[in-house]
mmCIF file of C-alpha atoms in Angstrom:
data_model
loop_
_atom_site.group_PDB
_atom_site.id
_atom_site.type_symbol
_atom_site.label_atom_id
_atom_site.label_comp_id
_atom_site.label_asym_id
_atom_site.label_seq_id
_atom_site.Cartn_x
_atom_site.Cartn_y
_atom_site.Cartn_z
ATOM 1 C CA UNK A 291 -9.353 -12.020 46.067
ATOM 2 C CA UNK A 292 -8.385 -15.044 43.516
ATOM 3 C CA UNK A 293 -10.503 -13.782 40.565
ATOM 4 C CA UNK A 294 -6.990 -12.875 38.880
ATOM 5 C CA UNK A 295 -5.951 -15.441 40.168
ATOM 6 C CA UNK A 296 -8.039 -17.636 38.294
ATOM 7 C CA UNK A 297 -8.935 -15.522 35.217
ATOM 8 C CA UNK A 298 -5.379 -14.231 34.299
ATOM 9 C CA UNK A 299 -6.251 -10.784 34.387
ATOM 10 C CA UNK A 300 -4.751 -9.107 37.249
ATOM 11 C CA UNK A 301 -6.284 -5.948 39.045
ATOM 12 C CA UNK A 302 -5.098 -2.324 39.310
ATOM 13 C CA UNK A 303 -4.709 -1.247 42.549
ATOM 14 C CA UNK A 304 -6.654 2.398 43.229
ATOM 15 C CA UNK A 305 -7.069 4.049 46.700
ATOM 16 C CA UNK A 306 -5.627 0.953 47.871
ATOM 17 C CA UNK A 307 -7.939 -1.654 46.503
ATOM 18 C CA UNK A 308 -8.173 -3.417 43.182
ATOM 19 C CA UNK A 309 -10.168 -3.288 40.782
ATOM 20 C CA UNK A 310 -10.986 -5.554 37.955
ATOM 21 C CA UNK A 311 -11.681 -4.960 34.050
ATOM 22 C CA UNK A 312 -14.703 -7.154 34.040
ATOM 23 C CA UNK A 313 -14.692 -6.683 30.100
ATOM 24 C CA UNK A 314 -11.247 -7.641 29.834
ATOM 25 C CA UNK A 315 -11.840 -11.216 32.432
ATOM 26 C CA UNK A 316 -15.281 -11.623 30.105
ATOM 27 C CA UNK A 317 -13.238 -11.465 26.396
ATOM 28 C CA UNK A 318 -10.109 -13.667 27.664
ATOM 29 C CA UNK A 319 -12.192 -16.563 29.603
ATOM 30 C CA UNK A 320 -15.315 -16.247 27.801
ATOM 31 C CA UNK A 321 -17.206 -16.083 31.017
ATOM 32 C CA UNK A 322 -20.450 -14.169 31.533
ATOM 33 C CA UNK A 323 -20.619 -10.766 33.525
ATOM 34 C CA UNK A 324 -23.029 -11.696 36.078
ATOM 35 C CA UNK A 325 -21.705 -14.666 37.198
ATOM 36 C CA UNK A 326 -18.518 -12.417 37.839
ATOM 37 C CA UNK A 327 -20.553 -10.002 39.598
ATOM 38 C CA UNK A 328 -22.235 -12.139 42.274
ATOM 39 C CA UNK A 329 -19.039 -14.066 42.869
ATOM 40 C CA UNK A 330 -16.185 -11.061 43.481
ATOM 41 C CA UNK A 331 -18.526 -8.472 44.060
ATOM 42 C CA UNK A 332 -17.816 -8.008 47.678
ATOM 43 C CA UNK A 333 -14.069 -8.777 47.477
ATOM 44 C CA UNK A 334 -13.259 -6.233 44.219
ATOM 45 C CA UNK A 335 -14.326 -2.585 42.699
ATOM 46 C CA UNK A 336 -15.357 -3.725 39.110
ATOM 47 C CA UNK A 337 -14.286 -1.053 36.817
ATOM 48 C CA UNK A 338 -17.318 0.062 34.227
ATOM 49 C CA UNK A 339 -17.359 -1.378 30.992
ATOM 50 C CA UNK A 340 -17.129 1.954 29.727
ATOM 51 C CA UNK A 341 -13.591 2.130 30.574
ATOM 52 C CA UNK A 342 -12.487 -0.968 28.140
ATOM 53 C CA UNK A 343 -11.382 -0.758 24.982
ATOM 54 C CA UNK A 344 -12.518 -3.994 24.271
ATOM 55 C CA UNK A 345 -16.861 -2.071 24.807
ATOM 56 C CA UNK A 346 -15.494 0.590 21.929
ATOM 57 C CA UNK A 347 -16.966 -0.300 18.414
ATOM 58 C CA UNK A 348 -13.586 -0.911 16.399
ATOM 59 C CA UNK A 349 -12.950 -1.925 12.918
ATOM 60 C CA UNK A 350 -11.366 -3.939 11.048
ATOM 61 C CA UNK A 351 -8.091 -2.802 9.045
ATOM 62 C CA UNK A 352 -7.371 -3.922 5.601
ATOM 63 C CA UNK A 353 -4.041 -2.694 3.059
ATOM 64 C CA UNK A 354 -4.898 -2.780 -0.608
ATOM 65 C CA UNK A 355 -1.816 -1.664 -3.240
ATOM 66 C CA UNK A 356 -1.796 -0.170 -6.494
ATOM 67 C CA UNK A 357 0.780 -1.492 -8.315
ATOM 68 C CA UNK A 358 1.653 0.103 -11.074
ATOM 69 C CA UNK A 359 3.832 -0.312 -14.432
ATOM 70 C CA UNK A 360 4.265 0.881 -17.858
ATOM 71 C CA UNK A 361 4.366 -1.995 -20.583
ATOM 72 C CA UNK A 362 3.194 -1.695 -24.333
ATOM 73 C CA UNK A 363 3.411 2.011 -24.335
ATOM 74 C CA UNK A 364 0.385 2.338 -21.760
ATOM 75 C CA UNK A 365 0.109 3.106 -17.942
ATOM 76 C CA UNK A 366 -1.153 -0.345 -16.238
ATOM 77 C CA UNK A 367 -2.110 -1.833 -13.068
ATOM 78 C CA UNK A 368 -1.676 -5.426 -11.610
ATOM 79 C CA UNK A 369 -4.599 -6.900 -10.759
ATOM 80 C CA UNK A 370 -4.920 -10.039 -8.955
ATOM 81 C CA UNK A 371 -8.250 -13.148 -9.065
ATOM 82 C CA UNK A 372 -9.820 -13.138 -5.955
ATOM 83 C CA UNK A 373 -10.290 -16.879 -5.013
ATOM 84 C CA UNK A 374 -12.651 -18.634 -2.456
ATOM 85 C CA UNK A 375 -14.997 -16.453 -0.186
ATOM 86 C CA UNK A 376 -15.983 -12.463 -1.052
ATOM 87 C CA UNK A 377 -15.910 -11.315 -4.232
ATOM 88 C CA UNK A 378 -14.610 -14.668 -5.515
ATOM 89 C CA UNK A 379 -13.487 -14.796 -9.428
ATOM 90 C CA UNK A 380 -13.307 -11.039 -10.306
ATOM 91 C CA UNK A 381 -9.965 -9.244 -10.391
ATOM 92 C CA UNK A 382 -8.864 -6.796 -8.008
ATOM 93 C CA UNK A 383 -5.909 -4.922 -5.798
ATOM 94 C CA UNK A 384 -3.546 -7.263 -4.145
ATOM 95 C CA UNK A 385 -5.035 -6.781 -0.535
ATOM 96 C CA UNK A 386 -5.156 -8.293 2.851
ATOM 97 C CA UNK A 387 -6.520 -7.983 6.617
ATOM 98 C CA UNK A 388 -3.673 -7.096 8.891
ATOM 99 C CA UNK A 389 -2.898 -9.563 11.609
ATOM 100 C CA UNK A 390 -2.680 -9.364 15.364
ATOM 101 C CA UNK A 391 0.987 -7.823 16.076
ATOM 102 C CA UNK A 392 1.468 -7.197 12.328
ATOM 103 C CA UNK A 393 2.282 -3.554 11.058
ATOM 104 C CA UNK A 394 1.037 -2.247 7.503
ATOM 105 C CA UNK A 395 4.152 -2.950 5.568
ATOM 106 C CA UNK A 396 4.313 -6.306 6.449
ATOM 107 C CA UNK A 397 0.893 -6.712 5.955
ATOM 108 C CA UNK A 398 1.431 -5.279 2.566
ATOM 109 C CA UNK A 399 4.404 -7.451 1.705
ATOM 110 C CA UNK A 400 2.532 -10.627 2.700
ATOM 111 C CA UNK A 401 -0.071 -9.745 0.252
ATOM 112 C CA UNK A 402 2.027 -8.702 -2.526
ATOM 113 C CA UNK A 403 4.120 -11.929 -2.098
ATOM 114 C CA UNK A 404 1.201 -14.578 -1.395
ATOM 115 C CA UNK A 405 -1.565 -13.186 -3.808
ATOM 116 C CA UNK A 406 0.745 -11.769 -6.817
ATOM 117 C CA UNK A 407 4.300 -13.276 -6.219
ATOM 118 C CA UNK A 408 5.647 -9.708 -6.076
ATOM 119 C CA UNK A 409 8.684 -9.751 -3.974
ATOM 120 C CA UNK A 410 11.468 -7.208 -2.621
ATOM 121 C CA UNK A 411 9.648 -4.252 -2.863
ATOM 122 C CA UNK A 412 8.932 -1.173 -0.723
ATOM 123 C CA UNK A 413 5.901 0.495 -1.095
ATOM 124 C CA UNK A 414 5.096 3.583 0.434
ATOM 125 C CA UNK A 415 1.049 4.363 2.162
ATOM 126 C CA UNK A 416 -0.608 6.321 -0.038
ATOM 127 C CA UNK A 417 -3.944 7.117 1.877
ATOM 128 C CA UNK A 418 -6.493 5.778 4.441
ATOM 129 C CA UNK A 419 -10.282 4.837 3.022
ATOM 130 C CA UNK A 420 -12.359 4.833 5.907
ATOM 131 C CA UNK A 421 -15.808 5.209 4.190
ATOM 132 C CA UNK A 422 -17.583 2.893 7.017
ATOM 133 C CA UNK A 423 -19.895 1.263 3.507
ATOM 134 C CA UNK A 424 -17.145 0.703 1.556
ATOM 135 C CA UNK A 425 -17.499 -2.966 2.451
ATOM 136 C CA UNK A 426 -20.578 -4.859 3.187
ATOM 137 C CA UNK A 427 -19.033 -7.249 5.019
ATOM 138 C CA UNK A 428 -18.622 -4.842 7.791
ATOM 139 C CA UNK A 429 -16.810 -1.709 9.040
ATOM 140 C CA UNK A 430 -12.999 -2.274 7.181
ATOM 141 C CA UNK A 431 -11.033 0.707 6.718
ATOM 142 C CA UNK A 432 -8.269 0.166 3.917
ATOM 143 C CA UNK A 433 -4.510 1.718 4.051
ATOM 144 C CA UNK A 434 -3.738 2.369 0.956
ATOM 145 C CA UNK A 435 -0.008 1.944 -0.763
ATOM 146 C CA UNK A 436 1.322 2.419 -3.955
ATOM 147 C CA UNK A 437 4.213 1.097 -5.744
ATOM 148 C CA UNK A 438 5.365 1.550 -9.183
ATOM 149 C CA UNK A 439 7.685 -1.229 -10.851
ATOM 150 C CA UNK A 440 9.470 -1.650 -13.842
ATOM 151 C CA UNK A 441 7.314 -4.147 -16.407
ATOM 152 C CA UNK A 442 10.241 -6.474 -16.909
ATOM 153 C CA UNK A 443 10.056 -7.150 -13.209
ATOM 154 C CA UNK A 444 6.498 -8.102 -13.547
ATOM 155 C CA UNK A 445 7.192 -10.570 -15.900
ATOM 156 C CA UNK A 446 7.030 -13.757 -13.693
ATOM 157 C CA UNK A 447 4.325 -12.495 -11.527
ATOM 158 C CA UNK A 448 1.902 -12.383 -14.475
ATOM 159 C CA UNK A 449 3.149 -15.942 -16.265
ATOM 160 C CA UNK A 450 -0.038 -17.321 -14.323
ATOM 161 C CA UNK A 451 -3.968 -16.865 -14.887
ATOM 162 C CA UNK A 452 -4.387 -15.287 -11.991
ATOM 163 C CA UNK A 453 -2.449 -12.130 -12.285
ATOM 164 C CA UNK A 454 -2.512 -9.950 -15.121
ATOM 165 C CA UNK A 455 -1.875 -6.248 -16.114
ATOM 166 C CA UNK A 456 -4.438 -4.326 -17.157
ATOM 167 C CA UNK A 457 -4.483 -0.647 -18.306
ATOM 168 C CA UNK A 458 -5.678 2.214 -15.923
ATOM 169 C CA UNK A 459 -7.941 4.003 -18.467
ATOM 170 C CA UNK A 460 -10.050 0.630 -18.020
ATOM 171 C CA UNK A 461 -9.725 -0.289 -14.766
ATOM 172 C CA UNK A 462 -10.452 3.076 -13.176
ATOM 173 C CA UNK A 463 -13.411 4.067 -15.543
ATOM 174 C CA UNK A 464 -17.351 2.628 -14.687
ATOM 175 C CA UNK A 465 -17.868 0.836 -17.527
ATOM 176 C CA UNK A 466 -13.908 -0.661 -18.473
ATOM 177 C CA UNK A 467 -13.162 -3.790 -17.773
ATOM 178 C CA UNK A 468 -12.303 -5.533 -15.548
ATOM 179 C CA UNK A 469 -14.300 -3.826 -13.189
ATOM 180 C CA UNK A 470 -12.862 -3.301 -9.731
ATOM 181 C CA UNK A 471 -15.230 -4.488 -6.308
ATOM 182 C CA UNK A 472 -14.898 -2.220 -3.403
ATOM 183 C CA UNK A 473 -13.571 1.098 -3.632
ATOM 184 C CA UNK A 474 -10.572 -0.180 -5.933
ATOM 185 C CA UNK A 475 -11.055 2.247 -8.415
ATOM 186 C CA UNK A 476 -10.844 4.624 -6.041
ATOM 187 C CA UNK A 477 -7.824 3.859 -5.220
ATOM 188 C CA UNK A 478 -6.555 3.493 -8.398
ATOM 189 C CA UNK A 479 -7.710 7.007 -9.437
ATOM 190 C CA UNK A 480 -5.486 8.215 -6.409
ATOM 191 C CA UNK A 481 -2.702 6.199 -7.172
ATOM 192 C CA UNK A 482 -2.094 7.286 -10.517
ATOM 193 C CA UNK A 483 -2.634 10.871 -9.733
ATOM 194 C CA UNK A 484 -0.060 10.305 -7.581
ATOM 195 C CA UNK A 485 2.310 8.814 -9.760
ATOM 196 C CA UNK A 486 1.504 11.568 -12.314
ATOM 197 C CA UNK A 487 2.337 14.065 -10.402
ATOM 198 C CA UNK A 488 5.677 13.129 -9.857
ATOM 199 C CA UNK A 489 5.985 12.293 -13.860
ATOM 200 C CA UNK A 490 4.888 16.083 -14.318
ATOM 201 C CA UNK A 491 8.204 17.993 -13.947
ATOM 202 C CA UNK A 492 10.847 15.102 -13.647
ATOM 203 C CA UNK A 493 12.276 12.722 -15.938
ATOM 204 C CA UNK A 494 11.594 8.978 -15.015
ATOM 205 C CA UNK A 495 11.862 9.427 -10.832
ATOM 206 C CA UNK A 496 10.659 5.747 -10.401
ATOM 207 C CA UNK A 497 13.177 4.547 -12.566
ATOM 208 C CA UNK A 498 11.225 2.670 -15.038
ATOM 209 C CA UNK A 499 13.904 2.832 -17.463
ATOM 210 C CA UNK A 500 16.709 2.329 -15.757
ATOM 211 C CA UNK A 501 20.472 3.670 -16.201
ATOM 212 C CA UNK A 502 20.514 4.583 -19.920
ATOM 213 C CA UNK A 503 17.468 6.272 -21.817
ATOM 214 C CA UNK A 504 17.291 8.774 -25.182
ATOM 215 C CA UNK A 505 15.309 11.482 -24.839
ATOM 216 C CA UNK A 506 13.099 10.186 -27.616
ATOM 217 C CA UNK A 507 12.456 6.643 -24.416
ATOM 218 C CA UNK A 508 12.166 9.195 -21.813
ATOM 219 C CA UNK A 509 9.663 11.408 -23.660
ATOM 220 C CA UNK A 510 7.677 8.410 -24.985
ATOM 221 C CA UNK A 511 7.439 6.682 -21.409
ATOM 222 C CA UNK A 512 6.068 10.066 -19.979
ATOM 223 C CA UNK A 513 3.650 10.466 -21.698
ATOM 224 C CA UNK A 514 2.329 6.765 -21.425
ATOM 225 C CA UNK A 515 2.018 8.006 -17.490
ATOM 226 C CA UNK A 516 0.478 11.148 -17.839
ATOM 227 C CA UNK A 517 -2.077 9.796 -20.856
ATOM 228 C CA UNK A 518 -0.996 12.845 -23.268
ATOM 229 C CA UNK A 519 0.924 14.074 -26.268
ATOM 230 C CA UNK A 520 3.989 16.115 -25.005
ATOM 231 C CA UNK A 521 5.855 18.724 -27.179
ATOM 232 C CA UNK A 522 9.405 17.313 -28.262
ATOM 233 C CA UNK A 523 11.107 20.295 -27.918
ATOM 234 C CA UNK A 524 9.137 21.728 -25.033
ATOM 235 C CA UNK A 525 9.392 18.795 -23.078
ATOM 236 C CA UNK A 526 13.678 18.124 -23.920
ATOM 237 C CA UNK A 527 13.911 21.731 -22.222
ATOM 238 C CA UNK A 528 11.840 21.186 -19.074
ATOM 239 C CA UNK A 529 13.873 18.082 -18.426
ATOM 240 C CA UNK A 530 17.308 18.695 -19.432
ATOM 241 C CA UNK A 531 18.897 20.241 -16.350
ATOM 242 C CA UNK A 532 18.111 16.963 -14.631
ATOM 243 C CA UNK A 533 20.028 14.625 -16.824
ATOM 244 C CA UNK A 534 22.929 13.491 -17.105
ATOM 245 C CA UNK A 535 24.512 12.443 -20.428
ATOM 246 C CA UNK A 536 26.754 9.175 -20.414
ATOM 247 C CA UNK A 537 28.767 9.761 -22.723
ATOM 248 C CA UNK A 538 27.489 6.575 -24.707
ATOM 249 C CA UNK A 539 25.310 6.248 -27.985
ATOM 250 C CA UNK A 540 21.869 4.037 -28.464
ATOM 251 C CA UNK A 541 22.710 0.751 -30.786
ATOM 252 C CA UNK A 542 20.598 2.806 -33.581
ATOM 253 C CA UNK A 543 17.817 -0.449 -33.210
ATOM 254 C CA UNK A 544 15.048 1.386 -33.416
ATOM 255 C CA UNK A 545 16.446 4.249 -35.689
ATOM 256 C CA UNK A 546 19.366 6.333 -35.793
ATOM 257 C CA UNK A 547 22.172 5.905 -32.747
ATOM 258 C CA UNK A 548 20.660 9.177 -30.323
ATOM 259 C CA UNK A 549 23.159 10.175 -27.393
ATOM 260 C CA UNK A 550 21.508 8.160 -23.869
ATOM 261 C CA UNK A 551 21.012 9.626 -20.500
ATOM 262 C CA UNK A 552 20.518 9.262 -16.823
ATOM 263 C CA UNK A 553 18.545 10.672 -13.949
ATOM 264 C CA UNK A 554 20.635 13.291 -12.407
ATOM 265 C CA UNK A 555 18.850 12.617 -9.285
ATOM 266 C CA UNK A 556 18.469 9.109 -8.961
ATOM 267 C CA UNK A 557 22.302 8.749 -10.354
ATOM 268 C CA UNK A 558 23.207 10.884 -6.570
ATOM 269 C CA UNK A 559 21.127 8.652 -5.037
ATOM 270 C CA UNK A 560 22.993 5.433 -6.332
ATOM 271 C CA UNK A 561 25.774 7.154 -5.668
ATOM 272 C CA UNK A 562 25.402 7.652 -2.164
ATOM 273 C CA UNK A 563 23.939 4.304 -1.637
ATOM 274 C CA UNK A 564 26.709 2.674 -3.278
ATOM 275 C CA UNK A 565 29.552 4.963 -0.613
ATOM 276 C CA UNK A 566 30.694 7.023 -3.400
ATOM 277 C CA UNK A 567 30.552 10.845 -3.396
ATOM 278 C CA UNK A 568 28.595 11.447 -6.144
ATOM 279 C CA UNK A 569 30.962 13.431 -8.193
ATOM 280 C CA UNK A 570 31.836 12.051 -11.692
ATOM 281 C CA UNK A 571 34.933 13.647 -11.827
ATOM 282 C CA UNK A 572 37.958 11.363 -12.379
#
């Protein structure tokens, strides 16, 4: 009756008499089944392999994140060099194999900190890619995330050779360069319809611009997501119940001074994160 003694594994008790996970003993102590067998046999049930999850095929788990941007008037992506092993030299999403006792987000904020130098971020799972070839290493199912970060926050993460910004009308097509290995693209393509969709009917909701914007900014950075021409006139209607006008004037810079603006919704949301009530009367 020592085997859990010995092995660390102890039994469960059924009907009054234990029983042993003879995969479990075999995986810790690296020991074979047989020899098991023919020494606790008569002193132990052995409970079938079957009823292990260690004898259930199982794979591994990977996070991969689109992280997206708009600089030089175009939607990009950051894309990172993949050094030694798979894949080595080409460029793809910053990605990782979760650890034992590590969740996805932290998974994902290792990778975004130790492979791009992306820090103090929060992005959100965008979908699971379980297609069992996606990898021919072996069975790896990728979570998915997406985050999308102003371009002057980028800055320092792409100083280096091995992380660079590269538009999405390149990186998602079959022929662009750089091509992506894996199902990257994939990805990608998800990601920014994604991000589009939230672009479609509401004025800057990641905040790429920040507090103050003209509508001429706002318009121009929209359609650098959505990768079309919008109407002036059409679009200043669809988005003008959810701004906010500050009461303050453009430096005239790049033209004529033009009245700026803030996100109705995101200003609540600062607002309330900040203790305040939201109201902006005095």
């Amino acid at each position: 009756m020592e085997l859990w003694n010995l092995h660390g594994v102890p039994p469960v008790y059924r009907g009054g008499r234990p029983h042993i996970d003879l995969a479990q003993i075999c995986a810790k102590q690296n020991v074979d089944r047989l020899w098991i067998l023919r020494k606790y046999a008569q002193n132990v049930v052995v409970i079938k392999p079957s009823e292990s999850l260690l004898d259930y095929p199982r794979p591994s788990v990977a996070v991969d994140t689109a992280v997206l941007t708009v600089c030089g008037g175009a939607l990009q992506v950051l894309l990172i060099r993949r050094g030694a092993g798979h894949k080595s030299g080409e460029w793809s999403l910053p990605g990782t194999f979760v650890h034992a006792g590590e969740t996805l987000a932290q998974a994902v904020l290792r990778s975004l900190d130790s492979k791009a130098g992306v820090r103090g971020r929060s992005p959100r799972q965008l979908l699971v890619f379980d297609d069992p070839e996606r990898d021919e290493r072996g069975w790896v199912m990728s979570v998915a995330h997406l985050d999308v970060v102003p371009c002057a926050e980028l800055e320092g993460a792409i100083s280096g050779s091995e992380v660079r910004l590269a538009p999405v009308a390149g990186a998602t097509s079959d022929d662009g360069e750089p091509a992506l290995p894996y199902d990257h693209a994939a990805i990608l393509r998800v990601a920014v319809d994604a991000v589009r969709a939230e672009y479609r009917d509401r004025p800057d909701p990641r905040g790429l611009l920040g507090e103050g914007f003209t509508l001429k900014e706002l318009r121009e950075l929209h359609e650098a997501v959505l990768g079309e021409t919008l109407q002036r006139d059409t679009f200043r209607r669809a988005m003008a119940a959810a701004l906010l006008a500050t009461g303050r004037m453009s430096d005239g810079g790049k033209g004529r001074p033009a009245a700026l603006f803030r996100n109705r919704l995101l200003s609540i949301q600062n607002d309330v994160n900040d203790g305040n009530d939201g109201n902006d009367d005095e």
